PDB file of C-alpha atoms in Angstrom:
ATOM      1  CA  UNK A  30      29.142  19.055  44.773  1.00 71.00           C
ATOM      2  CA  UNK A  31      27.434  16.541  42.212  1.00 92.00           C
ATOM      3  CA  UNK A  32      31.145  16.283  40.359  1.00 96.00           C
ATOM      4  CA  UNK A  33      31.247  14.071  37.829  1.00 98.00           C
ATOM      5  CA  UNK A  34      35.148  14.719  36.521  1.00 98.00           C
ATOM      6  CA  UNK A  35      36.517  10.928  35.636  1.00 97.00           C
ATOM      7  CA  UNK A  36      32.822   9.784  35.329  1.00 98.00           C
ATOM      8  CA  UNK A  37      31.931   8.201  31.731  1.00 98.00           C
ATOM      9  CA  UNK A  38      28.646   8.860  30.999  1.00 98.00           C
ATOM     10  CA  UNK A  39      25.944   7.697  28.259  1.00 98.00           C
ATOM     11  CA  UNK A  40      22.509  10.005  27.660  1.00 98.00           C
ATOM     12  CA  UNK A  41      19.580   8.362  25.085  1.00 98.00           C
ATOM     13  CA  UNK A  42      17.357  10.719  23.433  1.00 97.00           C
ATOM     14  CA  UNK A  43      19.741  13.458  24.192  1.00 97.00           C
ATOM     15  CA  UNK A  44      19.625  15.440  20.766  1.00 95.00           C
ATOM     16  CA  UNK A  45      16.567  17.732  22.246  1.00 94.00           C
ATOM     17  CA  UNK A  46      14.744  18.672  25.415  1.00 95.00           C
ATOM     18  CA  UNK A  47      15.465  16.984  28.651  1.00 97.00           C
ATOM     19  CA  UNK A  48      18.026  14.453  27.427  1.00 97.00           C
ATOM     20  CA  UNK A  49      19.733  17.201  26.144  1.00 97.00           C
ATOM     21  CA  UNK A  50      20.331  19.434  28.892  1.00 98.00           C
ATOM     22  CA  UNK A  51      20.946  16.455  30.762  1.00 98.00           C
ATOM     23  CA  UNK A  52      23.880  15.458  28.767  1.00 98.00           C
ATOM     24  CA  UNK A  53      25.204  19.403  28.735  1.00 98.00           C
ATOM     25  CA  UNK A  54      24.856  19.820  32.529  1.00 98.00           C
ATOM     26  CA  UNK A  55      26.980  15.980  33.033  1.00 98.00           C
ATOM     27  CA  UNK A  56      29.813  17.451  30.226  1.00 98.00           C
ATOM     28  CA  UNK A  57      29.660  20.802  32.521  1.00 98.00           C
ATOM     29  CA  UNK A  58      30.442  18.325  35.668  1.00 98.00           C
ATOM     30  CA  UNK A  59      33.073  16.883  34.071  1.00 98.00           C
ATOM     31  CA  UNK A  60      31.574  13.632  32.749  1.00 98.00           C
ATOM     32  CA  UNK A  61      32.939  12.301  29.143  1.00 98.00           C
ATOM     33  CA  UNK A  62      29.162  11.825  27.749  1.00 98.00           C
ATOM     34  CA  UNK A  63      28.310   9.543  24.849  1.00 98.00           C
ATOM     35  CA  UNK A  64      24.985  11.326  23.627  1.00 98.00           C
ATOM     36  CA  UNK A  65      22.697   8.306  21.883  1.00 98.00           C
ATOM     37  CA  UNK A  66      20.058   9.558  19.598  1.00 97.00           C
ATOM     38  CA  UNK A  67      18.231   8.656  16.279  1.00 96.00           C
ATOM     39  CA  UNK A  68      18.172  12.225  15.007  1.00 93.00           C
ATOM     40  CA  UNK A  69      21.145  13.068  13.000  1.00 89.00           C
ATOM     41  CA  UNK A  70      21.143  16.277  13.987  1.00 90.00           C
ATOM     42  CA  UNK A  71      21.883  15.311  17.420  1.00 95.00           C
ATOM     43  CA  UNK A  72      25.859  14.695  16.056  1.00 96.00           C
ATOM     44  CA  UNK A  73      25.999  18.016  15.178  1.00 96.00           C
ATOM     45  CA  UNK A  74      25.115  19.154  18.859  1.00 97.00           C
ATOM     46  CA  UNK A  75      26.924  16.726  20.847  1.00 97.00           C
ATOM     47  CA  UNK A  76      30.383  17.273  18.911  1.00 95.00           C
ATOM     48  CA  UNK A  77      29.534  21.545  19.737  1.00 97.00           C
ATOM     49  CA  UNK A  78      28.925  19.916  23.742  1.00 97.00           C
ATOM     50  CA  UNK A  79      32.220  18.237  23.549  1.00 98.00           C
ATOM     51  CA  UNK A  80      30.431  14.868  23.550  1.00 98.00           C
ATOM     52  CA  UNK A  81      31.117  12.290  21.286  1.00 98.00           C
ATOM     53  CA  UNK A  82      28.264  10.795  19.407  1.00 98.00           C
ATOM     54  CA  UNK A  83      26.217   7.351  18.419  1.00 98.00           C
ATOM     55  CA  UNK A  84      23.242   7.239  16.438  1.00 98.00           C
ATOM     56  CA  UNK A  85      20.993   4.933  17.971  1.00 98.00           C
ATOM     57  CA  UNK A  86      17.714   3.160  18.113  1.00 97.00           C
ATOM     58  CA  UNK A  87      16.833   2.342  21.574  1.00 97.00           C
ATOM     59  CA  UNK A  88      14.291  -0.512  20.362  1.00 97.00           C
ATOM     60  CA  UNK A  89      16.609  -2.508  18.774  1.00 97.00           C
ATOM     61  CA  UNK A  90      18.655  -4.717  21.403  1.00 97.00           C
ATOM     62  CA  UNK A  91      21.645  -5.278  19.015  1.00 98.00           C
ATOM     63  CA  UNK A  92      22.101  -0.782  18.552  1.00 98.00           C
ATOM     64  CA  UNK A  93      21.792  -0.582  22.659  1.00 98.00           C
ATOM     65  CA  UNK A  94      24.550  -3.660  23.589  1.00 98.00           C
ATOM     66  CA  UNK A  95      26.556  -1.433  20.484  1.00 98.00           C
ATOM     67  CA  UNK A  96      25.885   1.886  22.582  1.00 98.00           C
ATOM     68  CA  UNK A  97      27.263   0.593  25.941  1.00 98.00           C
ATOM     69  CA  UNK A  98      30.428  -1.105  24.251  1.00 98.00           C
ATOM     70  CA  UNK A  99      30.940   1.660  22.058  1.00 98.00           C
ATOM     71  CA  UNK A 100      31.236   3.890  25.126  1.00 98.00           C
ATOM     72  CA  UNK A 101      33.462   1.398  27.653  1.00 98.00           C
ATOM     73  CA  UNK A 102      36.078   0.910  24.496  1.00 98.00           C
ATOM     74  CA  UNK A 103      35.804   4.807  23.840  1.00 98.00           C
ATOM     75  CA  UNK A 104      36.540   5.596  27.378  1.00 98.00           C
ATOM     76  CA  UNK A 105      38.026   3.013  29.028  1.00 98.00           C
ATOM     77  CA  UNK A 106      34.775   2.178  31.482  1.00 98.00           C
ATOM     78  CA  UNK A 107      31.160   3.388  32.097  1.00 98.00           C
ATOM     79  CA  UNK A 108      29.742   5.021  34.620  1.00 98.00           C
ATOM     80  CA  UNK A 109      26.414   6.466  34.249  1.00 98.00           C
ATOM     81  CA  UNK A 110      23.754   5.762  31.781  1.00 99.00           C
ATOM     82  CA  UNK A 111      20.266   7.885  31.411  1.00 98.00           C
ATOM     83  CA  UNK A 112      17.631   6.331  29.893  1.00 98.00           C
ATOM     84  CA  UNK A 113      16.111   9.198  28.785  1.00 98.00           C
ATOM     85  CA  UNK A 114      14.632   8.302  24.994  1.00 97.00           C
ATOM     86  CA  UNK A 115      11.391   8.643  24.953  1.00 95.00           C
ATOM     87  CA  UNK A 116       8.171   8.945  22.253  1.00 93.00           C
ATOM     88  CA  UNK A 117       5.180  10.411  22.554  1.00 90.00           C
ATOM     89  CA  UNK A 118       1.398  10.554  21.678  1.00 87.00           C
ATOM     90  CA  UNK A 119      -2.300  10.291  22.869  1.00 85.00           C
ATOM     91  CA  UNK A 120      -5.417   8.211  21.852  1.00 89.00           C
ATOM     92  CA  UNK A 121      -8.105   7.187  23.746  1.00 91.00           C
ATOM     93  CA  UNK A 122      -8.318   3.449  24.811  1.00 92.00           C
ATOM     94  CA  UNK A 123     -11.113   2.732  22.528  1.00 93.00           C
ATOM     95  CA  UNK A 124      -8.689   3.984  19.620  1.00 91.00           C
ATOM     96  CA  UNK A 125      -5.489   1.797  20.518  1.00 88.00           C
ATOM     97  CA  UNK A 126      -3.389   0.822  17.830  1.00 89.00           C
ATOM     98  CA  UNK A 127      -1.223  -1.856  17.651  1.00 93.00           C
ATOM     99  CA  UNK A 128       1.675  -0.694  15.741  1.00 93.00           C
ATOM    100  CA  UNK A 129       1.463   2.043  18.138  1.00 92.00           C
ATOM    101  CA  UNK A 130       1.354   0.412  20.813  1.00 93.00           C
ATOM    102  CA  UNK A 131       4.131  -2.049  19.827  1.00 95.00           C
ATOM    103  CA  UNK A 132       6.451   0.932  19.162  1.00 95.00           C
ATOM    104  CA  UNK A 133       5.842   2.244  22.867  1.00 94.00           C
ATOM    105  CA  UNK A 134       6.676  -1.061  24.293  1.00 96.00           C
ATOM    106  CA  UNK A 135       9.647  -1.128  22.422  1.00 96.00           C
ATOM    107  CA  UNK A 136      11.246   2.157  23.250  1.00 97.00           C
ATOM    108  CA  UNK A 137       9.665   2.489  26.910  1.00 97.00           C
ATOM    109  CA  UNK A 138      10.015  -0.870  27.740  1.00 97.00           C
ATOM    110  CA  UNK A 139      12.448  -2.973  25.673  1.00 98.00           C
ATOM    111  CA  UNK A 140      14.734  -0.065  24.898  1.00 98.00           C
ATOM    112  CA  UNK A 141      15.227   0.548  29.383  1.00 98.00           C
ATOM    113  CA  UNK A 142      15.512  -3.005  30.042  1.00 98.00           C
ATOM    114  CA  UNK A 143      18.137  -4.065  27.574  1.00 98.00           C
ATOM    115  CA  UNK A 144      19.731  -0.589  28.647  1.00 98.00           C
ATOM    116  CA  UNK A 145      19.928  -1.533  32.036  1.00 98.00           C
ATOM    117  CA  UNK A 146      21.016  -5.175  31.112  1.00 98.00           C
ATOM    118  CA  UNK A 147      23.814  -3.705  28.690  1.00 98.00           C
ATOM    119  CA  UNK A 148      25.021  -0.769  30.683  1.00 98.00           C
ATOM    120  CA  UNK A 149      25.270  -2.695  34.084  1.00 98.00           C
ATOM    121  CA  UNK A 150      27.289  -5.831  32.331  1.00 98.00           C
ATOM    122  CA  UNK A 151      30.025  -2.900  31.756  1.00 98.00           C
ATOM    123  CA  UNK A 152      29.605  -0.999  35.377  1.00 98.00           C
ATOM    124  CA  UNK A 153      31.593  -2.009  38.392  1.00 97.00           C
ATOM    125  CA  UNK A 154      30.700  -0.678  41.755  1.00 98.00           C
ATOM    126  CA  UNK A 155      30.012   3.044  41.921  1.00 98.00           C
ATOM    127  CA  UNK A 156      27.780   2.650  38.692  1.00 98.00           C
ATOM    128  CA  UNK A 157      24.751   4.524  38.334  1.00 98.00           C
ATOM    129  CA  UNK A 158      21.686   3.744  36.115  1.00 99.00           C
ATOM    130  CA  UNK A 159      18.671   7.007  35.576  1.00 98.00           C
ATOM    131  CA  UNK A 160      15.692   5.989  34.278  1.00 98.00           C
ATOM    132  CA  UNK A 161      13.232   8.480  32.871  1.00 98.00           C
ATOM    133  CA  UNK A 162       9.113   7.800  33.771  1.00 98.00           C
ATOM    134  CA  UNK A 163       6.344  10.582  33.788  1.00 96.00           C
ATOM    135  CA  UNK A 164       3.931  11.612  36.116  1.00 94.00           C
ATOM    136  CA  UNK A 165       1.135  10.060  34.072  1.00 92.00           C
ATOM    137  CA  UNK A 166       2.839   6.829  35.592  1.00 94.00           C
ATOM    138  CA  UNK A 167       1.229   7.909  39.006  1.00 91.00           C
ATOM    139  CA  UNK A 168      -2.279   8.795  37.835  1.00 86.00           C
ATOM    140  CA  UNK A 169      -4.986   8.590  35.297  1.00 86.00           C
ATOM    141  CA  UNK A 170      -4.815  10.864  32.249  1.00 84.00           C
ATOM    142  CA  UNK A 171      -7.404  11.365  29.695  1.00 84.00           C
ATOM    143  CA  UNK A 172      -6.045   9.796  26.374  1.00 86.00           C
ATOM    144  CA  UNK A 173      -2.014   8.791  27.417  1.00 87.00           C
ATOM    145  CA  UNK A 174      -3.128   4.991  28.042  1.00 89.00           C
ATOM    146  CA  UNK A 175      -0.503   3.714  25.937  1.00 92.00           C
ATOM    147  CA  UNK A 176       1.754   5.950  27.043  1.00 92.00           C
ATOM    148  CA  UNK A 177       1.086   5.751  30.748  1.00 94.00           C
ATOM    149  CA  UNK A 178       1.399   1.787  30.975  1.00 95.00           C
ATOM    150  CA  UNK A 179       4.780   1.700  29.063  1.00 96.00           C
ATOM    151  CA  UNK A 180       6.127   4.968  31.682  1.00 97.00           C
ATOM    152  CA  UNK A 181       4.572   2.847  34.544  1.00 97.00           C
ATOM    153  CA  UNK A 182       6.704  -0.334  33.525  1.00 97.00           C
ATOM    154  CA  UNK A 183       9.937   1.483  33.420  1.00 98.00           C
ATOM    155  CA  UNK A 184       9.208   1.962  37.350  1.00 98.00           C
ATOM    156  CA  UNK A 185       8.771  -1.491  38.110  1.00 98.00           C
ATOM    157  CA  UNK A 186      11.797  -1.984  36.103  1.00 98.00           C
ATOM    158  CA  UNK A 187      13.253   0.494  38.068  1.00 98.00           C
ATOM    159  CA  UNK A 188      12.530  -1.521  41.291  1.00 98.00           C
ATOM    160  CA  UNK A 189      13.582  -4.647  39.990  1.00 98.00           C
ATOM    161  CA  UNK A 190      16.901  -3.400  39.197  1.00 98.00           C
ATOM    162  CA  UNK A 191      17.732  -1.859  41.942  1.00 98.00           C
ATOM    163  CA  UNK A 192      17.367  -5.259  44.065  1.00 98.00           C
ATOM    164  CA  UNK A 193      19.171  -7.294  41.313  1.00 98.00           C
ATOM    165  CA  UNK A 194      21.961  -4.781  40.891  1.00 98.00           C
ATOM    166  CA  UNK A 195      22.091  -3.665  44.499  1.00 98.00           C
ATOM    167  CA  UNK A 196      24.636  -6.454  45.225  1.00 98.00           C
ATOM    168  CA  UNK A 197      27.127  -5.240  42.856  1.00 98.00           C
ATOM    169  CA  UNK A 198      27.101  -1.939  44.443  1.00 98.00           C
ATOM    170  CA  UNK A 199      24.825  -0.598  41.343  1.00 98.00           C
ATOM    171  CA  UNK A 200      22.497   1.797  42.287  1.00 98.00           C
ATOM    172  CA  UNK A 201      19.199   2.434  39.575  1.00 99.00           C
ATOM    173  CA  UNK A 202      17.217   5.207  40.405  1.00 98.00           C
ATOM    174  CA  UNK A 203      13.999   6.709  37.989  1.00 98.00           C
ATOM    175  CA  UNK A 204      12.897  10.399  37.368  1.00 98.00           C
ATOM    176  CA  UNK A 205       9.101  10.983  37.000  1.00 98.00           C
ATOM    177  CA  UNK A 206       8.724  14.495  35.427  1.00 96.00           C
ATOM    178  CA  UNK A 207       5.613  16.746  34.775  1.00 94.00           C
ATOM    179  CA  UNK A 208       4.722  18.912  32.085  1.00 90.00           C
ATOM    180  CA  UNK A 209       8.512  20.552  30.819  1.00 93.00           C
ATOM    181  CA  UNK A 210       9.116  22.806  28.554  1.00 91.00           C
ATOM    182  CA  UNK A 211      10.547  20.648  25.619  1.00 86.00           C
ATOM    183  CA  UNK A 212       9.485  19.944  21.903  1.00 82.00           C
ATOM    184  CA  UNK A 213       7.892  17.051  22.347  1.00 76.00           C
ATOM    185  CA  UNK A 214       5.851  17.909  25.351  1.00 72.00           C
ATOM    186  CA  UNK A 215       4.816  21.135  23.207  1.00 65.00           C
ATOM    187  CA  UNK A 216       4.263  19.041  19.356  1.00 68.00           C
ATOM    188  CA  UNK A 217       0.777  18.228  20.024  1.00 59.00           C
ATOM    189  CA  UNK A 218      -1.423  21.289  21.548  1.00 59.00           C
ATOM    190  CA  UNK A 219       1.147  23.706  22.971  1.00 69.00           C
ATOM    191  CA  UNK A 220      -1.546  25.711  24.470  1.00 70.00           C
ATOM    192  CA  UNK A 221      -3.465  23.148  26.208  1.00 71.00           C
ATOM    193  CA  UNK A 222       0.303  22.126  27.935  1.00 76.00           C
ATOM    194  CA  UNK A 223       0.956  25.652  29.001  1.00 79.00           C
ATOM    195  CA  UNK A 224      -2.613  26.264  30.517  1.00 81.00           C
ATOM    196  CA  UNK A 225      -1.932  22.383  32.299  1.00 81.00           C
ATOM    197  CA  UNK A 226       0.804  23.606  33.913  1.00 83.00           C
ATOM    198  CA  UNK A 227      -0.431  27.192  34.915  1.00 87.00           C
ATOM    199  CA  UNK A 228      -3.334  25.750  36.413  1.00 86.00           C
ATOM    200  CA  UNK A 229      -2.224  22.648  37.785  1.00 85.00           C
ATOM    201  CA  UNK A 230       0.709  22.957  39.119  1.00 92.00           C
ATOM    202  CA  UNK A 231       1.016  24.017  42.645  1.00 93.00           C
ATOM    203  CA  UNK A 232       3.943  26.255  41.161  1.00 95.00           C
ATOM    204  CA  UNK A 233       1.781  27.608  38.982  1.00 93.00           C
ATOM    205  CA  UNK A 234       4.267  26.917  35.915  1.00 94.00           C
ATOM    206  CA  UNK A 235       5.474  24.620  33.163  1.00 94.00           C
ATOM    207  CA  UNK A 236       8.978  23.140  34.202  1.00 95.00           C
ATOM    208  CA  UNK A 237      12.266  23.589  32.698  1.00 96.00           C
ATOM    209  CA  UNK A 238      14.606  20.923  31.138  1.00 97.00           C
ATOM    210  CA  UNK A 239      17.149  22.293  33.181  1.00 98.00           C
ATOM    211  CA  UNK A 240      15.170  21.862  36.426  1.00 98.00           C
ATOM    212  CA  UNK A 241      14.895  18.114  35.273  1.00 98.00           C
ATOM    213  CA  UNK A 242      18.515  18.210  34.261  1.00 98.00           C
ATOM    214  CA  UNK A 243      19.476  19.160  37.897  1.00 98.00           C
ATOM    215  CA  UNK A 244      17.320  16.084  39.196  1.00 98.00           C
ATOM    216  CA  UNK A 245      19.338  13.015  37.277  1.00 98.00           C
ATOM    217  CA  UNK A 246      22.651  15.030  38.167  1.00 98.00           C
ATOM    218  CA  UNK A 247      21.874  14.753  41.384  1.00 98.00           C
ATOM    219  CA  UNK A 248      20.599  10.819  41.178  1.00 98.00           C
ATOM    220  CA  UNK A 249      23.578   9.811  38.973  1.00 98.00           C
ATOM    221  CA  UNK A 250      26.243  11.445  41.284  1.00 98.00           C
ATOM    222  CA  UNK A 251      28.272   9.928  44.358  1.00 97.00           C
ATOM    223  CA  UNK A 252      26.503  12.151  46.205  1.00 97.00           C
ATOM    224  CA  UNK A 253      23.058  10.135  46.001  1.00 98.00           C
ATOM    225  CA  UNK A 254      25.892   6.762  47.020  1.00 98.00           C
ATOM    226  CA  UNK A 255      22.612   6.013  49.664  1.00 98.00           C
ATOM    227  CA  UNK A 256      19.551   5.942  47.471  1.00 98.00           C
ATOM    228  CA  UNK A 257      18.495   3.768  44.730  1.00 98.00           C
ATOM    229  CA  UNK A 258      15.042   1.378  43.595  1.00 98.00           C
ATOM    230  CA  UNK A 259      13.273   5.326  44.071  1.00 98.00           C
ATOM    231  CA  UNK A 260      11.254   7.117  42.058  1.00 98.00           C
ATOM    232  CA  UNK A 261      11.762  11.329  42.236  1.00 98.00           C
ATOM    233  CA  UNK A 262       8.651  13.390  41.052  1.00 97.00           C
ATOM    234  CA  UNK A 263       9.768  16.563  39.175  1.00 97.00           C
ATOM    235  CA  UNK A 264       6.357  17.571  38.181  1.00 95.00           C
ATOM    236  CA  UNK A 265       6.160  21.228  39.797  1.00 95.00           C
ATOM    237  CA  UNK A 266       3.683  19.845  42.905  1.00 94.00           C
ATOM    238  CA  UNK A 267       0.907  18.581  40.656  1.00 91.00           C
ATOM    239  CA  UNK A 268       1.355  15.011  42.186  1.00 91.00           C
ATOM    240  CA  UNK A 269       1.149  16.350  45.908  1.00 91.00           C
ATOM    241  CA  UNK A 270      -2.873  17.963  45.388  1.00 87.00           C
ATOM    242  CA  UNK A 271      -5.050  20.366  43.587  1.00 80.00           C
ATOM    243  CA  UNK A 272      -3.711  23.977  43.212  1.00 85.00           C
ATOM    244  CA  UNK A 273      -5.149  27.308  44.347  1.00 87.00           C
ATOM    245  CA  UNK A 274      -5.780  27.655  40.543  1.00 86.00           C
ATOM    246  CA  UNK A 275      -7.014  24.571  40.148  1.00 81.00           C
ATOM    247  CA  UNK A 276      -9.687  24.798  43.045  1.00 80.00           C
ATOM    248  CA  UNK A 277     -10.851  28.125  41.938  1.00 83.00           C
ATOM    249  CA  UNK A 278     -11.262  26.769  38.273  1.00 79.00           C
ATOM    250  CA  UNK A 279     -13.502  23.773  39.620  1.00 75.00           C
ATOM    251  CA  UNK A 280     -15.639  26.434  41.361  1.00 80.00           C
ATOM    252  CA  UNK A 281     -15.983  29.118  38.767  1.00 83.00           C
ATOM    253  CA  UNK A 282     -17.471  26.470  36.995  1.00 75.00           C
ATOM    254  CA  UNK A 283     -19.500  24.901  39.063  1.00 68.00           C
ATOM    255  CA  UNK A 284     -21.192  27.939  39.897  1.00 57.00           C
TER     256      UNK A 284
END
């Protein structure tokens, strides 16, 4: 089930966290996986994965067209590609930054769109394009305005692709997780993530990048041949209501 042996994959942002174990659990399947990241250290991990390597910027058109023929003249074809890089950080509305703000719409935005473009010019039928939201996408959240809008985008880019691509037999699919366990999710107040989760979550838990990792196998295998333009929550319940913990937190404060 979910076999990926013959598949040629490419993961961005796999060097750490979700992209990562994403790009372990396709090698595991039997993928050939071309990890993308702008870390150097990231070479060092792929090559101990048994996946080769490209270091690359995801804003910059020119390094993502590079990525996708690097990996159909490495392998012969491509198959799969996550877009899974990702950056991160919080500021209230009243505080936005352009710069900032520029650099989200470049990786979140620009960065999915010309990997969709690049990757599909390279896929026949069969392909299979992952694209990696959030659930602050879905819903308000205090300070992640910059953030949210670009994760909400690569949705509707999501959707658009899907109907474009559907033709060719391309299916695009996008992954909206909660709050997992990775470095970046934990960089800024590690605390106030872990409490999020235990509280809000109807599991009660923060997730694992494995959990997440299971998610995209699932979406970028011939076994999901029947779904694409959707968007899968991974986010532990916190989408679907308020928790027990949650509830009982509202009222012990209340009074």
């Amino acid at each position: 089930m979910f076999d990926l042996t013959g598949k040629v994959a490419i993961v961005t942002g796999a060097g750490s966290g979700i992209g990562a174990a994403i790009a372990q659990r396709f090698r595991a399947a039997g993928a050939d996986v071309l990890v993308a990241d702008i870390s150097p250290q990231a070479e060092v991990l792929a090559l101990q994965w048994g996946c080769a390597f490209r270091r690359t910027d995801v804003g910059q058109p020119d390094e993502m067209a590079a990525l996708c023929e690097d990996a159909a003249a490495r392998f012969g074809k491509l198959d799969i590609l996550v877009n899974n890089a990702g950056i991160a950080a919080s500021a209230p509305i009243a505080e936005a930054d352009e710069a900032r703000s520029q650099r989200f719409w470049r990786v979140h935005i620009l960065g999915v769109q010309m990997g969709i473009k690049e990757a599909a010019a390279r896929m026949t039928a069969g392909g299979s394009i992952v694209n990696i939201s959030s659930i602050t996408a879905m819903r308000g959240f205090l300070q992640w305005g910059e953030y949210a809008a670009t994760k909400a985008g690569i949705i509707s880019l999501t959707q658009t692709a899907a109907v474009e691509y559907g033709p060719r037999g391309i299916r695009v699919n996008c992954i909206a997780p909660g709050i997992i366990d990775t470095p970046m999710a934990m960089d800024e107040a590690p605390d106030m993530v872990s409490r999020n989760a235990n509280v809000f979550t109807l599991l009660g838990r923060i997730g694992r990048p494995e959990e997440l990792a299971a998610a995209v196998h699932f979406m970028a295998s011939d076994d999901a041949s029947y779904i694409t333009g959707q968007t899968l929550l991974v986010d532990g319940g916190w989408s679907t209501g308020t928790s027990i913990k949650g509830i009982e937190l509202a009222l012990s404060t209340t009074g």
